[in-house]
Amino acid sequence: MSKLPDFEALAIFAKVVELRSFAAAATELSLSKATVSKAVSRLEERLGARLFNRTSRRLALTDAGQKLSERAARLLADGEAAENEALAQSTTPRGLVRLAVPMTFGVKTVAPLLPEFLETYPEVSIDLHLSDATVDLIGEGFDAGLRIARLPDSSLIARRLCGMPRYTVAAPSYLKRYGRPTHPMHLAEHKCFGYAYLSTQGVWHYTNASGEQASVRPAGQLRVNNGEAVMPALLAGLGIADLPDFIVGDAIARGEVEVILKGWKQPEGAVHLVTPPGGPRPARVEVLADFLARHFAKGKKRNS
């Protein structure tokens, strides 16, 4: 006997018992009568016992068939219930979404939106995991994650939610003391703050309007694994930072820091929602993606 029961044959047997007819079971299951008959015969051979006494007019369970029929019926009902529940979760927004989000972006941008989302979708729950480290969605059992970067090639399914520009910035006090760099290569002569989770470790890339490219590996006294941790030292005039808009945008607007190297652009980043491969996203994940995309777009319009 193989390790797994013949669930298909048991389900077909249960349906024959329920309808008291091979032909009726075949019709309801969209199978041929021969397939139904073979499944029952396969089960009888496997168990070494006849399950039905069959005549041209009558179909009756044997003692062995009677004993098996109740368990087979429960297996069929449980299987149908499990499939219906999974189908309902894939089409109706309900259930738990385990979401991995970068720390500062999650606290400043995502968390303030969650009350509205949870009120709009009362049958959806959120397990919010905050970390700047790139989590293994599949290995750690996450339904989705937000990534703020140019995405590398991977098997993950990605949806772009909005753009996310980066700025090279310094406090006016730093620029007054050390001067203003006008070319990316000048950064090598300046105090710069490092970030542990850059997609290209420790390298800042730039392109100008004429297509000239420059890459520099700046150095300084401070390296962090969370971008917002740079802000006190940045505002104190101790160095130059390369930061995304959601961290430094307000400080730029208030004049606390200035954008430098304005003739140079860095590769355009974006906020992506990524999910494991393997079929369409469940409705609970899809409505969360739509909700975030809608709100991020509104925020971008207000800031433009």
XYZ file of C-alpha atoms in Angstrom:
304
model
C 0.000 0.000 0.000
C 1.337 3.450 -0.915
C 1.898 6.021 1.819
C -0.938 8.352 0.784
C -4.585 7.261 0.671
C -6.322 7.332 -2.702
C -8.248 10.506 -1.909
C -9.662 10.829 -5.416
C -11.146 7.327 -5.311
C -12.514 7.897 -1.817
C -14.193 11.129 -2.925
C -15.704 9.474 -5.984
C -16.899 6.563 -3.845
C -18.538 8.996 -1.402
C -20.323 10.750 -4.248
C -21.618 7.422 -5.631
C -22.931 6.535 -2.168
C -24.561 9.966 -1.798
C -26.361 9.748 -5.151
C -26.818 5.972 -5.164
C -25.779 5.893 -8.788
C -22.541 5.626 -10.776
C -24.117 7.551 -13.657
C -25.404 10.368 -11.441
C -22.025 10.676 -9.702
C -20.289 10.839 -13.065
C -22.625 13.613 -14.221
C -22.191 15.702 -11.035
C -18.400 15.312 -11.039
C -18.132 15.953 -14.809
C -16.428 12.592 -15.271
C -17.170 9.675 -17.541
C -19.041 6.739 -16.056
C -16.010 4.568 -16.876
C -13.747 6.819 -14.824
C -16.083 6.588 -11.839
C -16.309 2.833 -12.147
C -12.526 2.467 -12.423
C -12.000 4.652 -9.337
C -14.323 2.477 -7.245
C -12.723 -0.706 -8.621
C -9.284 0.730 -7.794
C -10.411 1.385 -4.237
C -11.868 -2.118 -3.898
C -8.631 -3.659 -5.152
C -6.590 -1.509 -2.784
C -8.740 -2.488 0.219
C -9.238 -6.111 -0.814
C -12.981 -5.914 -0.316
C -16.070 -5.374 -2.424
C -17.826 -2.082 -1.613
C -21.043 -2.470 -3.639
C -23.313 -5.281 -4.625
C -24.336 -4.229 -8.106
C -27.169 -5.483 -10.279
C -28.740 -3.913 -13.352
C -31.448 -2.346 -11.185
C -29.977 -1.995 -7.731
C -26.849 -0.603 -6.048
C -26.337 -1.628 -2.421
C -23.434 -1.171 -0.054
C -21.683 -4.205 1.357
C -20.700 -4.325 5.038
C -17.218 -3.063 4.100
C -18.754 -0.327 1.950
C -21.076 0.726 4.747
C -18.184 1.037 7.212
C -16.128 3.078 4.735
C -18.949 5.315 3.504
C -19.201 7.550 6.581
C -15.465 8.288 6.671
C -15.374 8.825 2.904
C -18.307 11.257 3.152
C -16.454 13.246 5.840
C -13.320 13.331 3.685
C -15.335 14.626 0.738
C -17.086 17.262 2.864
C -13.811 18.413 4.446
C -12.146 18.623 1.046
C -14.999 20.650 -0.417
C -15.005 22.971 2.627
C -11.241 23.523 2.439
C -11.417 24.285 -1.263
C -14.372 26.652 -0.832
C -12.608 28.480 2.010
C -9.428 28.897 -0.038
C -11.469 30.067 -3.021
C -13.354 32.580 -0.872
C -10.101 33.996 0.523
C -8.684 34.369 -2.974
C -11.704 36.329 -4.235
C -12.965 38.136 -1.104
C -10.619 40.316 0.960
C -10.248 38.452 4.239
C -7.510 36.876 6.294
C -4.027 37.831 7.479
C -1.455 39.730 5.403
C 2.122 39.412 6.678
C 3.806 42.521 5.289
C 7.540 43.349 5.451
C 8.380 47.067 5.147
C 11.565 49.148 5.581
C 11.673 50.605 9.096
C 11.379 54.369 8.588
C 9.088 54.120 5.564
C 6.839 51.807 7.537
C 6.645 54.080 10.579
C 6.321 57.390 8.704
C 4.312 56.412 5.634
C 2.641 53.005 5.916
C 1.542 52.876 9.574
C -0.475 56.151 9.384
C -2.506 54.657 6.516
C -3.394 51.414 8.274
C -6.339 52.685 10.386
C -8.221 53.649 7.222
C -7.345 50.363 5.521
C -8.406 48.242 8.508
C -11.677 50.135 8.786
C -12.334 49.740 5.053
C -11.527 46.005 5.095
C -12.646 44.730 8.530
C -12.035 41.084 7.600
C -8.354 41.708 6.756
C -5.639 41.715 9.432
C -2.098 43.077 9.038
C 1.065 41.680 10.612
C 3.535 44.527 9.945
C 7.225 43.596 10.087
C 9.606 46.589 10.123
C 13.230 46.129 9.076
C 15.612 47.749 6.606
C 17.189 44.357 5.912
C 15.916 42.568 2.806
C 13.782 39.756 4.194
C 13.313 36.376 2.543
C 9.590 36.564 1.754
C 9.266 32.902 0.894
C 11.548 31.493 3.587
C 10.054 33.654 6.354
C 6.429 33.198 5.286
C 5.529 36.757 4.234
C 2.612 37.462 1.911
C 4.174 40.677 0.581
C 6.908 43.220 1.103
C 7.661 46.790 0.110
C 11.032 47.379 -1.536
C 12.396 50.879 -2.176
C 15.087 50.451 -4.794
C 15.784 49.392 -8.312
C 14.760 45.769 -8.095
C 17.287 43.107 -9.052
C 16.164 40.223 -11.217
C 14.359 37.677 -9.066
C 11.473 35.233 -9.073
C 9.354 37.620 -6.984
C 6.301 39.254 -8.564
C 6.631 43.047 -8.369
C 4.148 45.890 -8.733
C 5.431 49.468 -8.920
C 3.436 51.681 -6.546
C 5.174 55.051 -6.936
C 8.513 56.708 -7.675
C 10.941 57.530 -4.883
C 13.688 60.061 -5.722
C 16.954 60.233 -3.769
C 18.920 63.368 -2.939
C 22.508 64.069 -2.038
C 22.275 66.626 0.752
C 24.272 68.547 3.313
C 23.498 71.091 6.028
C 24.340 74.752 5.245
C 26.840 74.703 8.124
C 28.735 71.814 6.540
C 28.836 73.511 3.142
C 30.033 76.742 4.711
C 32.840 74.943 6.509
C 33.987 72.439 3.876
C 32.716 73.855 0.567
C 30.163 72.640 -1.936
C 31.111 69.722 -4.207
C 30.166 70.311 -7.850
C 31.083 66.901 -9.283
C 30.373 63.460 -7.812
C 34.080 62.638 -7.768
C 34.569 65.523 -5.320
C 32.654 63.468 -2.739
C 35.778 61.387 -2.198
C 37.306 64.474 -0.544
C 34.339 64.999 1.798
C 32.900 63.433 4.931
C 29.974 61.240 3.853
C 27.606 58.987 5.734
C 27.254 55.319 4.748
C 24.168 53.116 4.584
C 24.432 49.358 5.072
C 21.668 48.231 2.714
C 22.445 50.022 -0.547
C 21.840 47.758 -3.549
C 25.414 48.551 -4.617
C 27.325 48.368 -1.362
C 28.858 51.742 -0.493
C 28.799 53.115 -4.063
C 26.845 56.200 -5.157
C 26.041 56.418 -8.887
C 25.299 59.584 -10.882
C 24.502 60.642 -14.459
C 24.336 64.194 -15.874
C 22.311 65.640 -18.761
C 25.047 64.923 -21.296
C 25.099 61.255 -20.338
C 28.343 61.347 -18.372
C 28.372 58.769 -15.586
C 30.244 58.825 -12.313
C 30.462 56.366 -9.441
C 32.099 57.137 -6.134
C 32.685 55.213 -2.925
C 32.591 57.965 -0.285
C 33.791 57.515 3.275
C 33.112 59.133 6.624
C 32.759 58.665 10.351
C 29.240 57.202 10.438
C 27.620 54.172 8.817
C 24.071 53.084 9.676
C 21.556 50.366 8.851
C 18.603 52.767 9.058
C 18.535 55.938 6.971
C 16.766 58.109 9.534
C 19.591 57.482 12.016
C 21.758 59.722 9.822
C 19.574 62.792 10.332
C 20.988 64.105 13.660
C 24.565 64.028 12.356
C 23.437 65.434 9.006
C 21.599 68.363 10.611
C 24.594 68.974 12.880
C 26.707 69.636 9.793
C 29.003 66.639 10.208
C 28.759 65.220 6.703
C 26.979 64.605 3.402
C 24.184 62.034 3.029
C 22.437 60.254 0.188
C 18.826 59.746 1.266
C 15.365 59.038 -0.194
C 12.660 61.682 -0.241
C 10.560 60.111 2.534
C 13.436 60.604 4.990
C 14.939 63.931 3.932
C 12.155 65.646 1.982
C 10.777 67.621 4.942
C 14.251 68.803 5.977
C 14.851 70.048 2.425
C 11.532 71.912 2.446
C 12.401 73.577 5.769
C 15.852 74.611 4.542
C 17.620 72.525 7.158
C 19.619 70.773 4.427
C 20.402 71.636 0.832
C 20.435 69.448 -2.255
C 23.884 69.430 -3.843
C 25.100 68.140 -7.226
C 21.887 69.431 -8.817
C 23.227 68.855 -12.316
C 23.550 65.170 -11.583
C 20.838 62.569 -11.123
C 20.916 59.247 -9.370
C 19.138 56.161 -10.729
C 15.414 56.640 -10.168
C 14.155 54.436 -7.364
C 10.601 53.366 -6.742
C 8.389 51.735 -4.148
C 7.474 48.221 -5.248
C 5.132 45.724 -3.659
C 6.674 42.293 -4.116
C 5.018 38.936 -3.525
C 6.163 35.319 -3.817
C 5.691 33.632 -7.203
C 3.006 31.072 -7.871
C -0.301 32.299 -9.219
C -2.466 35.385 -8.732
C -2.249 37.383 -5.521
C -5.005 36.704 -2.941
C -7.672 39.397 -2.767
C -6.441 40.546 0.670
C -3.005 41.313 -0.803
C -4.368 42.862 -3.985
C -6.650 45.316 -2.154
C -3.743 46.335 0.092
C -1.579 46.989 -2.977
C -4.351 49.074 -4.593
C -4.912 51.001 -1.358
C -1.209 51.831 -0.899
C -0.746 52.785 -4.554
C -3.731 55.132 -4.374
C -2.497 56.861 -1.225
C 1.127 57.075 -2.328
C -0.022 58.728 -5.562
C -2.020 61.302 -3.560
C 0.994 62.068 -1.390
C 3.197 62.564 -4.433
C 0.719 65.031 -5.956
C 0.615 67.060 -2.718
C 4.409 67.231 -2.638
C 4.845 68.133 -6.312
